[in-house]
Amino acid sequence: MEDISGRSFMNREELITALTRRGREHKAA
């Protein structure tokens, strides 16, 4: 699992996308 806190995002959309994807994976698991 990638650590989004350690990544640099160009904009807030990338951050939201990553958070959303991470949330879906966590919910599915």
PDB file of C-alpha atoms in Angstrom:
ATOM      1  CA  MET A   1       0.000   0.000   0.000  1.00  0.00           C
ATOM      2  CA  GLU A   2       1.395   3.382  -1.014  1.00  0.00           C
ATOM      3  CA  ASP A   3       1.810   6.072   1.625  1.00  0.00           C
ATOM      4  CA  ILE A   4       0.086   9.156   0.223  1.00  0.00           C
ATOM      5  CA  SER A   5       1.476  11.279   3.039  1.00  0.00           C
ATOM      6  CA  GLY A   6       4.953  10.733   1.607  1.00  0.00           C
ATOM      7  CA  ARG A   7       4.016  11.804  -1.915  1.00  0.00           C
ATOM      8  CA  SER A   8       3.939  15.260  -3.455  1.00  0.00           C
ATOM      9  CA  PHE A   9       0.756  16.158  -5.285  1.00  0.00           C
ATOM     10  CA  MET A  10       0.592  18.704  -8.089  1.00  0.00           C
ATOM     11  CA  ASN A  11      -2.902  19.726  -7.087  1.00  0.00           C
ATOM     12  CA  ARG A  12      -5.696  18.926  -4.649  1.00  0.00           C
ATOM     13  CA  GLU A  13      -7.525  16.793  -7.207  1.00  0.00           C
ATOM     14  CA  GLU A  14      -4.709  14.241  -7.162  1.00  0.00           C
ATOM     15  CA  LEU A  15      -4.827  14.144  -3.384  1.00  0.00           C
ATOM     16  CA  ILE A  16      -8.606  13.671  -3.333  1.00  0.00           C
ATOM     17  CA  THR A  17      -8.349  10.965  -5.979  1.00  0.00           C
ATOM     18  CA  ALA A  18      -5.730   9.109  -3.977  1.00  0.00           C
ATOM     19  CA  LEU A  19      -7.730   9.410  -0.777  1.00  0.00           C
ATOM     20  CA  THR A  20     -10.904   8.246  -2.500  1.00  0.00           C
ATOM     21  CA  ARG A  21      -9.140   5.275  -4.067  1.00  0.00           C
ATOM     22  CA  ARG A  22      -7.543   4.378  -0.749  1.00  0.00           C
ATOM     23  CA  GLY A  23     -10.892   4.644   1.001  1.00  0.00           C
ATOM     24  CA  ARG A  24     -12.567   2.369  -1.541  1.00  0.00           C
ATOM     25  CA  GLU A  25      -9.833  -0.241  -1.163  1.00  0.00           C
ATOM     26  CA  HIS A  26     -10.124  -0.102   2.610  1.00  0.00           C
ATOM     27  CA  LYS A  27     -13.908  -0.382   2.466  1.00  0.00           C
ATOM     28  CA  ALA A  28     -13.763  -3.265   0.004  1.00  0.00           C
ATOM     29  CA  ALA A  29     -11.230  -5.072   2.192  1.00  0.00           C
TER      30      ALA A  29
END
